[in-house]
Coordinates of C-alpha atoms in Angstrom, one line a residue:
Chain A
M12 CA 38.6 118.9 -58.9
E13 CA 40.6 118.3 -62.1
P14 CA 44.0 117.1 -61.1
K15 CA 47.2 119.4 -62.1
R16 CA 49.6 118.1 -65.2
I17 CA 53.3 119.0 -64.1
Q18 CA 56.1 118.3 -65.9
A19 CA 59.4 117.1 -64.5
P20 CA 62.2 118.4 -63.8
L21 CA 60.4 121.1 -61.8
T22 CA 60.4 125.0 -62.1
D23 CA 60.0 127.8 -59.5
E24 CA 56.9 128.7 -61.1
V25 CA 55.2 125.6 -60.8
M26 CA 56.3 125.0 -57.4
I27 CA 54.5 128.1 -55.9
S28 CA 51.3 127.1 -58.2
L29 CA 51.3 124.1 -56.0
K30 CA 48.7 123.9 -52.8
S31 CA 48.1 121.6 -50.3
G32 CA 45.4 119.2 -51.0
D33 CA 45.9 119.5 -54.9
N34 CA 46.2 116.3 -57.1
V35 CA 48.8 115.9 -59.3
L36 CA 50.2 113.8 -62.6
I37 CA 53.2 114.1 -63.1
S38 CA 54.9 113.4 -66.5
G39 CA 58.7 113.3 -67.4
V40 CA 61.9 112.0 -65.5
I41 CA 62.1 111.5 -61.7
Y42 CA 64.7 109.6 -60.1
T43 CA 64.3 107.0 -56.9
A44 CA 66.0 106.8 -53.6
R45 CA 65.5 105.1 -50.2
D46 CA 67.2 105.0 -47.2
A47 CA 70.7 103.6 -48.3
A48 CA 70.9 105.9 -51.0
H49 CA 70.5 108.8 -49.4
K50 CA 72.7 107.8 -46.6
K51 CA 75.1 107.2 -49.4
L52 CA 74.5 110.6 -51.3
V53 CA 74.7 112.6 -48.2
E54 CA 78.0 111.1 -47.2
L55 CA 79.3 112.2 -50.9
M56 CA 78.2 115.9 -50.0
D57 CA 80.1 115.6 -46.4
K58 CA 83.4 115.0 -48.7
G59 CA 82.7 117.6 -50.9
E60 CA 82.5 115.2 -54.1
S61 CA 80.4 115.1 -56.8
L62 CA 77.2 113.2 -56.9
P63 CA 75.9 110.2 -59.5
I64 CA 73.1 112.1 -60.3
D65 CA 71.8 116.0 -60.8
L66 CA 69.7 117.0 -58.2
N67 CA 68.3 120.7 -59.8
G68 CA 64.7 120.6 -60.1
Q69 CA 64.4 116.9 -59.8
I70 CA 61.6 115.0 -57.9
I71 CA 62.9 112.2 -55.9
Y72 CA 60.7 109.1 -55.3
Y73 CA 60.9 107.1 -52.3
V74 CA 60.4 103.6 -53.6
G75 CA 62.2 100.1 -53.7
P76 CA 60.3 98.3 -56.4
T77 CA 59.7 94.4 -56.8
P78 CA 61.7 93.1 -59.5
A79 CA 60.4 93.6 -63.1
K80 CA 59.3 90.4 -64.6
P81 CA 60.1 90.0 -68.4
G82 CA 58.4 92.4 -70.3
Q83 CA 57.9 94.8 -67.5
A84 CA 59.3 98.5 -67.3
I85 CA 59.2 98.1 -63.4
G86 CA 57.7 95.6 -60.9
S87 CA 55.0 96.7 -58.1
A88 CA 56.3 100.6 -57.4
G89 CA 54.4 102.4 -54.5
P90 CA 55.8 104.6 -52.0
T91 CA 57.7 103.9 -48.8
T92 CA 57.4 105.6 -45.3
S93 CA 58.9 108.9 -46.2
G94 CA 59.9 110.0 -42.3
R95 CA 62.8 107.9 -42.3
M96 CA 64.1 110.4 -45.3
D97 CA 64.0 113.4 -42.9
A98 CA 67.4 113.2 -41.3
Y99 CA 68.4 113.6 -45.1
T100 CA 65.9 116.0 -46.8
L101 CA 67.4 119.3 -46.0
R102 CA 70.4 118.2 -47.5
M103 CA 68.9 117.2 -50.7
L104 CA 67.0 120.5 -51.1
E105 CA 69.9 122.6 -50.5
K106 CA 71.4 120.6 -53.3
G107 CA 68.3 122.0 -55.7
M108 CA 66.0 118.9 -54.9
K109 CA 62.3 120.6 -55.5
A110 CA 60.1 117.7 -54.5
C111 CA 59.8 114.5 -53.1
I112 CA 57.1 111.9 -53.4
G113 CA 56.4 109.3 -50.2
K114 CA 53.9 108.4 -47.6
G115 CA 53.3 109.8 -44.0
L116 CA 54.3 112.6 -41.7
R117 CA 57.3 114.6 -42.1
S118 CA 59.1 116.7 -39.2
Q119 CA 58.9 120.1 -38.3
A120 CA 62.3 120.9 -39.9
V121 CA 61.5 119.2 -43.4
K122 CA 58.5 121.3 -43.5
D123 CA 60.4 124.4 -42.8
A124 CA 63.1 123.6 -45.3
L125 CA 60.6 123.0 -48.1
Q126 CA 58.9 126.3 -47.3
K127 CA 62.2 127.9 -47.5
H128 CA 63.4 126.3 -50.5
K129 CA 60.2 126.3 -52.4
G130 CA 59.9 122.9 -52.3
V131 CA 56.8 120.3 -52.1
Y132 CA 56.3 117.1 -50.3
L133 CA 54.3 114.8 -52.5
A134 CA 52.0 111.3 -51.3
A135 CA 51.2 108.8 -53.5
V136 CA 49.0 106.0 -52.4
G137 CA 50.9 104.0 -50.4
G138 CA 50.3 100.2 -51.2
A139 CA 48.8 100.8 -54.7
G140 CA 51.9 99.3 -56.1
A141 CA 50.9 97.6 -59.2
L142 CA 48.5 100.6 -60.4
L143 CA 51.6 102.9 -59.9
S144 CA 53.8 100.7 -61.7
K145 CA 51.3 101.4 -64.5
K146 CA 52.6 104.8 -64.9
I147 CA 56.0 104.1 -65.3
K148 CA 57.1 103.5 -68.7
K149 CA 60.8 103.3 -68.3
S150 CA 63.3 102.4 -65.6
E151 CA 66.8 102.2 -65.5
V152 CA 69.4 101.8 -62.7
V153 CA 71.8 105.1 -62.6
A154 CA 73.6 104.6 -59.3
Y155 CA 74.5 101.7 -56.5
P156 CA 73.3 98.7 -58.3
E157 CA 74.6 96.7 -55.3
L158 CA 71.8 98.2 -53.3
G159 CA 69.4 95.9 -55.0
P160 CA 65.7 97.3 -54.5
E161 CA 67.3 100.4 -53.0
A162 CA 69.4 101.4 -56.0
I163 CA 68.8 105.1 -57.7
R164 CA 67.0 104.4 -60.8
R165 CA 65.8 107.3 -63.3
L166 CA 62.2 106.3 -64.3
E167 CA 60.0 107.8 -67.0
V168 CA 56.6 108.4 -65.9
E169 CA 53.3 109.5 -67.7
D170 CA 50.5 110.8 -65.8
F171 CA 52.0 109.3 -62.1
P172 CA 49.1 110.3 -59.3
A173 CA 50.3 112.3 -56.4
T174 CA 48.5 114.4 -53.9
V175 CA 50.5 117.5 -52.2
I176 CA 50.8 117.1 -48.6
N177 CA 52.8 120.2 -47.8
D178 CA 53.4 123.1 -50.2
T179 CA 55.9 126.4 -50.1
C180 CA 53.5 128.1 -47.7
G181 CA 53.6 125.9 -44.8
N182 CA 50.3 124.3 -45.3
D183 CA 50.0 120.3 -44.2
L184 CA 46.8 118.3 -45.8
Y185 CA 47.3 115.6 -42.7
E186 CA 46.6 118.4 -40.3
E187 CA 43.7 120.2 -42.2
G188 CA 42.3 116.8 -43.5
A189 CA 42.2 115.1 -40.3
K190 CA 40.1 118.3 -38.6
K191 CA 37.7 118.7 -41.2
Y192 CA 36.4 114.9 -40.7
A193 CA 37.1 114.2 -36.8
R194 CA 34.1 113.7 -34.5
Chain B
M23 CA 52.5 58.6 -37.0
R24 CA 51.7 60.1 -40.3
E25 CA 55.2 60.8 -42.8
L26 CA 55.5 64.1 -44.3
A27 CA 58.3 65.0 -46.5
A28 CA 59.7 68.6 -46.1
S29 CA 59.5 69.1 -49.9
V30 CA 55.8 69.2 -49.5
I31 CA 55.8 71.8 -46.9
S32 CA 58.5 74.0 -49.1
D33 CA 56.1 73.6 -52.1
H34 CA 53.1 75.0 -50.4
V35 CA 55.0 77.7 -48.9
A36 CA 56.5 78.8 -52.5
E37 CA 53.1 79.0 -53.6
M38 CA 51.5 80.6 -50.8
C39 CA 54.2 83.3 -50.8
Q40 CA 53.0 84.1 -54.6
R41 CA 49.5 83.8 -54.0
A42 CA 49.2 86.1 -51.2
N43 CA 51.5 89.0 -52.7
I44 CA 48.9 88.7 -56.0
Y45 CA 45.8 88.1 -55.0
L46 CA 44.4 89.9 -52.1
G47 CA 42.0 88.0 -49.8
E48 CA 38.0 88.2 -50.6
D49 CA 37.6 89.4 -46.6
V50 CA 39.7 92.5 -47.0
F51 CA 38.7 93.0 -50.4
K52 CA 35.1 93.5 -49.6
A53 CA 35.9 95.5 -46.7
L54 CA 37.5 97.7 -49.1
K55 CA 34.6 98.2 -51.4
D56 CA 32.3 98.7 -48.5
S57 CA 34.1 101.4 -47.3
L58 CA 34.1 103.2 -50.9
E59 CA 30.4 103.2 -49.8
S60 CA 30.4 104.9 -46.6
E61 CA 33.5 106.8 -46.9
E62 CA 32.2 110.6 -46.7
S63 CA 35.4 112.8 -48.2
P64 CA 35.6 112.9 -52.1
T65 CA 39.5 112.8 -51.4
G66 CA 39.3 109.2 -49.1
K67 CA 36.9 108.0 -51.7
E68 CA 39.2 108.6 -55.0
V69 CA 42.0 107.1 -52.4
L70 CA 39.6 103.9 -52.0
K71 CA 38.9 103.7 -55.9
Q72 CA 42.7 103.6 -56.4
L73 CA 43.3 100.8 -53.7
I74 CA 40.4 98.8 -55.5
E75 CA 41.7 99.3 -58.9
N76 CA 45.2 98.6 -57.8
V77 CA 43.7 95.1 -56.3
E78 CA 42.4 94.4 -59.6
I79 CA 45.3 95.0 -61.7
A80 CA 47.5 92.8 -59.2
R81 CA 45.1 89.9 -59.8
N82 CA 44.7 90.2 -63.5
E83 CA 48.4 91.1 -64.3
Q84 CA 50.2 89.2 -61.9
I85 CA 51.9 92.2 -60.0
P86 CA 52.2 92.2 -56.8
I87 CA 49.9 94.1 -54.6
C88 CA 52.5 96.1 -52.8
Q89 CA 56.2 96.4 -53.7
D90 CA 57.1 95.8 -49.8
T91 CA 56.2 91.9 -50.1
G92 CA 56.9 91.7 -46.5
F93 CA 58.5 89.9 -43.9
A94 CA 57.4 86.4 -44.3
V95 CA 55.6 85.4 -41.2
F96 CA 54.4 82.0 -40.2
F97 CA 52.1 80.3 -37.7
V98 CA 52.5 76.6 -38.0
E99 CA 49.7 74.5 -36.1
W100 CA 51.9 71.2 -36.2
G101 CA 49.7 67.7 -35.5
Q102 CA 51.9 65.7 -33.0
E103 CA 51.0 62.7 -35.2
V104 CA 52.9 64.1 -37.6
H105 CA 56.6 63.0 -38.4
L106 CA 58.7 65.3 -41.0
N107 CA 61.0 63.7 -43.0
D108 CA 64.3 64.8 -45.0
G109 CA 65.1 68.3 -43.1
T110 CA 63.8 70.3 -40.0
L111 CA 60.7 72.6 -40.3
E112 CA 62.4 75.7 -40.1
E113 CA 64.6 74.7 -43.0
A114 CA 61.6 74.0 -45.4
I115 CA 59.7 76.6 -44.7
N116 CA 62.9 79.2 -45.8
A117 CA 63.1 77.0 -48.9
G118 CA 59.7 77.5 -49.6
V119 CA 60.4 81.3 -49.1
R120 CA 63.4 81.3 -51.2
R121 CA 61.8 79.6 -53.9
G122 CA 58.7 81.9 -53.6
Y123 CA 60.2 85.2 -53.5
E124 CA 62.6 84.4 -56.4
E125 CA 60.1 82.3 -58.7
G126 CA 57.4 85.2 -58.0
Y127 CA 59.6 88.2 -58.7
L128 CA 58.8 89.6 -55.0
R129 CA 61.2 92.1 -53.4
K130 CA 63.7 90.6 -50.8
S131 CA 63.4 93.2 -48.0
I132 CA 65.4 91.2 -45.2
V133 CA 69.0 92.5 -43.9
D134 CA 71.3 89.8 -42.5
D135 CA 72.9 92.1 -39.4
P136 CA 70.0 94.5 -38.2
L137 CA 72.8 97.2 -36.7
Y138 CA 75.9 97.7 -38.7
K139 CA 75.9 96.0 -42.2
R140 CA 72.4 95.5 -42.7
K141 CA 73.3 93.6 -46.2
N142 CA 70.5 91.9 -48.0
T143 CA 70.4 88.4 -47.7
G144 CA 69.0 88.2 -51.3
D145 CA 66.3 85.6 -50.8
N146 CA 64.2 87.4 -48.3
T147 CA 64.8 84.5 -45.9
P148 CA 64.8 83.8 -42.6
A149 CA 60.8 83.9 -41.9
V150 CA 59.7 84.6 -38.7
I151 CA 58.1 81.4 -37.5
Y152 CA 55.8 80.5 -34.2
T153 CA 55.0 76.8 -34.2
D154 CA 52.3 75.0 -31.7
I155 CA 52.1 71.2 -31.4
V156 CA 48.6 70.4 -31.6
P157 CA 46.8 67.3 -31.5
G158 CA 46.0 65.5 -34.6
D159 CA 47.6 64.3 -38.0
K160 CA 47.0 67.5 -40.0
V161 CA 49.7 70.6 -40.3
K162 CA 47.8 74.2 -40.5
I163 CA 50.5 77.0 -42.1
S164 CA 49.3 80.3 -41.9
F165 CA 51.5 83.0 -43.7
A166 CA 51.4 86.6 -44.1
P167 CA 54.0 88.9 -46.0
K168 CA 54.0 91.6 -43.6
G169 CA 55.1 95.2 -44.6
G170 CA 57.8 97.3 -42.8
G171 CA 55.7 100.4 -43.0
S172 CA 53.1 99.6 -40.6
E173 CA 55.1 97.3 -38.7
N174 CA 57.0 100.1 -37.6
M175 CA 54.2 101.9 -36.5
S176 CA 53.5 99.1 -33.3
A177 CA 54.4 99.0 -29.8
V178 CA 54.1 97.1 -26.6
K179 CA 52.7 98.8 -23.2
M180 CA 52.5 96.9 -19.9
L181 CA 49.2 98.5 -18.5
K182 CA 48.6 98.3 -14.4
P183 CA 45.3 96.2 -13.8
S184 CA 43.8 99.6 -12.7
D185 CA 44.1 101.2 -16.2
G186 CA 40.9 99.0 -17.1
E187 CA 38.9 99.4 -20.2
A188 CA 39.7 103.0 -20.3
G189 CA 43.6 101.9 -20.1
V190 CA 43.6 100.0 -23.0
I191 CA 41.6 102.4 -25.4
D192 CA 43.4 105.1 -24.7
F193 CA 46.7 103.2 -25.4
V194 CA 45.4 101.9 -28.6
V195 CA 43.5 105.2 -29.9
N196 CA 46.3 107.2 -29.1
H197 CA 49.0 105.3 -30.6
V198 CA 46.9 104.7 -33.6
K199 CA 46.5 108.6 -34.3
A200 CA 50.2 109.1 -33.9
A201 CA 50.9 106.8 -36.4
G202 CA 48.5 108.5 -38.7
P203 CA 49.1 108.3 -42.3
N204 CA 52.1 106.3 -41.6
P205 CA 51.3 102.4 -41.9
C206 CA 48.8 103.3 -45.3
P207 CA 45.3 103.8 -43.9
P208 CA 42.9 102.3 -44.3
I209 CA 44.4 99.9 -41.7
V210 CA 43.5 96.6 -39.7
V211 CA 44.6 96.8 -36.5
G212 CA 45.9 94.1 -34.3
I213 CA 45.6 94.2 -30.3
G214 CA 46.9 91.7 -27.8
I215 CA 45.7 92.2 -24.1
G216 CA 46.9 89.8 -21.6
G217 CA 50.1 87.4 -21.1
T218 CA 54.0 88.6 -20.6
F219 CA 55.9 91.0 -22.8
D220 CA 56.5 88.7 -25.3
K221 CA 53.4 86.8 -25.6
V222 CA 51.1 90.2 -25.8
A223 CA 53.1 91.1 -28.9
V224 CA 52.6 87.9 -30.9
L225 CA 48.9 87.8 -30.0
A226 CA 48.6 91.3 -31.5
K227 CA 50.4 89.7 -34.5
K228 CA 48.2 86.8 -34.7
A229 CA 45.1 89.1 -34.5
L230 CA 46.2 90.1 -38.3
F231 CA 45.4 86.6 -39.1
R232 CA 41.8 86.8 -38.5
P233 CA 39.6 87.1 -41.9
V234 CA 38.2 91.0 -41.7
G235 CA 34.5 90.8 -40.6
E236 CA 35.0 88.2 -37.8
T237 CA 35.2 89.4 -34.5
H238 CA 36.3 88.0 -30.7
P239 CA 34.3 85.1 -30.0
D240 CA 33.7 86.6 -26.2
S241 CA 30.9 89.4 -26.9
V242 CA 32.7 91.3 -24.3
F243 CA 35.8 91.4 -26.8
A244 CA 33.8 91.8 -29.7
A245 CA 32.1 94.8 -28.1
L246 CA 35.5 96.4 -27.0
E247 CA 36.7 95.7 -30.8
K248 CA 33.9 97.8 -32.2
I249 CA 34.3 100.7 -29.7
I250 CA 38.2 100.9 -30.6
L251 CA 37.1 101.0 -34.6
N252 CA 34.6 103.8 -34.2
K253 CA 37.0 105.7 -31.6
I254 CA 39.9 105.4 -34.4
N255 CA 37.5 106.5 -37.4
D256 CA 36.4 109.4 -35.6
L257 CA 39.9 110.8 -35.5
G258 CA 39.0 112.0 -39.2
V259 CA 42.4 110.6 -40.5
G260 CA 40.9 108.8 -43.3
P261 CA 42.1 106.9 -45.9
Q262 CA 45.8 107.5 -46.6
G263 CA 45.9 110.3 -43.9
F264 CA 43.9 112.8 -46.5
G265 CA 41.2 113.1 -44.2
G266 CA 37.9 111.0 -44.2
R267 CA 36.1 108.5 -42.3
T268 CA 37.7 105.4 -43.2
F269 CA 40.9 105.2 -41.4
A270 CA 40.6 101.6 -40.1
L271 CA 38.7 98.7 -41.5
A272 CA 38.7 96.5 -38.7
V273 CA 40.3 96.0 -35.3
H274 CA 40.9 92.7 -34.2
I275 CA 41.5 91.5 -30.1
E276 CA 43.1 88.3 -29.2
T277 CA 43.3 87.2 -25.6
F278 CA 45.4 85.4 -23.0
P279 CA 45.5 84.9 -19.2
S280 CA 47.1 87.8 -17.1
H281 CA 49.5 87.9 -14.3
I282 CA 47.6 89.3 -11.3
A283 CA 50.2 92.1 -11.2
S284 CA 50.1 92.8 -15.0
M285 CA 47.9 94.1 -17.8
A286 CA 49.8 93.7 -21.2
A287 CA 48.8 95.1 -24.3
A288 CA 49.8 95.2 -27.6
V289 CA 49.2 97.0 -31.2
N290 CA 50.3 95.7 -34.2
I291 CA 49.2 97.4 -37.3
N292 CA 48.5 96.2 -40.8
C293 CA 48.2 98.4 -44.0
H294 CA 44.9 98.0 -46.3
A295 CA 46.9 95.4 -47.9
C296 CA 46.2 92.8 -45.2
R297 CA 47.7 89.7 -46.6
H298 CA 47.1 86.2 -45.0
L299 CA 46.6 83.2 -46.3
E300 CA 46.3 79.6 -44.5
R301 CA 46.4 76.3 -46.2
I302 CA 45.9 72.7 -44.3
I303 CA 48.1 70.1 -45.3

């Protein structure tokens, strides 16, 4: 099946069209955040303070890249395990985040929240950091430079490949895929 | 007594850190290519193609295979006729890690205080080092950069001797099933059986250093490796957990004698980027 091309940031219309198992190619602007950045963002939300980035319609990519060599936009940049962000994901969705890219299982609470907020969970191929780095054309640290690999980066991506795991209707590729090939 | 300068160890370690993170070993690369042939799921095949392409891009353009360039783990077999000059082995290895990770543009993934401050040490030290004193005048250094995502999916269980083979199989297969897509399948599964609580975990780690394609030297355990591998692949989890027939590339078991009251078992998982290198100095 041909992959669907989508433009970031995302609209509700696009969200509803995405189904579990779809392959997508993302182009546009996305932001990175891992454990430490999420913790800081949610602390700001708790205090009622404004965030360093506007999350409306955004895709958050769970990644901590290797340092870029001279001439590179970014170093190796594959997804990290998403489950560690489960504790923060509901809050991020409430602030307008529409999709997150990572790898691995999500909690039931996150899956429910995705349905409620018309969000999707995407997986990129874990451990394909060299290949994925080629799809990132520009990278700029926009918050928390002191966190090093965990800083928030603004990425310009072109045809960045990902697969829809959890869609807005509550489907889950991890459950359905394994059932199909189990013996 | 053979005299060896600490700087020689550091130089080798610095080079190994960079090489292991950029060039996937032929053993694992072959296993990935073989699995593309046998995989039935179209989505699974697509993932395996991306992984093979990723290995090639990493080699051709000198980019780390994965952004998680790991905790630096070393097994050192130190010949007892070798005397180290100008420092300790620990200092020499850490100096090599520091240099290798900086010069190689590798990610620094270690924080000092594990609970409260979690401040990055900035140079990927300290390394985890296991040392055995062996006969002879050579030093063998085995290195693996161990990713955090797969390491988190590990477990130790103190089984009862009466649990037998079925107990080991159930523990491992259920554990790997629960890990699912998290450790970046297709995975390599390291299993330790025997020893104490601490020893069995080290055995499971050591199992991941064995080249993919080699089996346990005892045919009984080699057969068990095969049984467990088939059961894991029959879960249908597949590459990246998207569904398919290649959840694991290999299962490696390491064993050690056991206390009469115990049968310790451990699982340590590696992602498909099962990076390991050795040097004999």
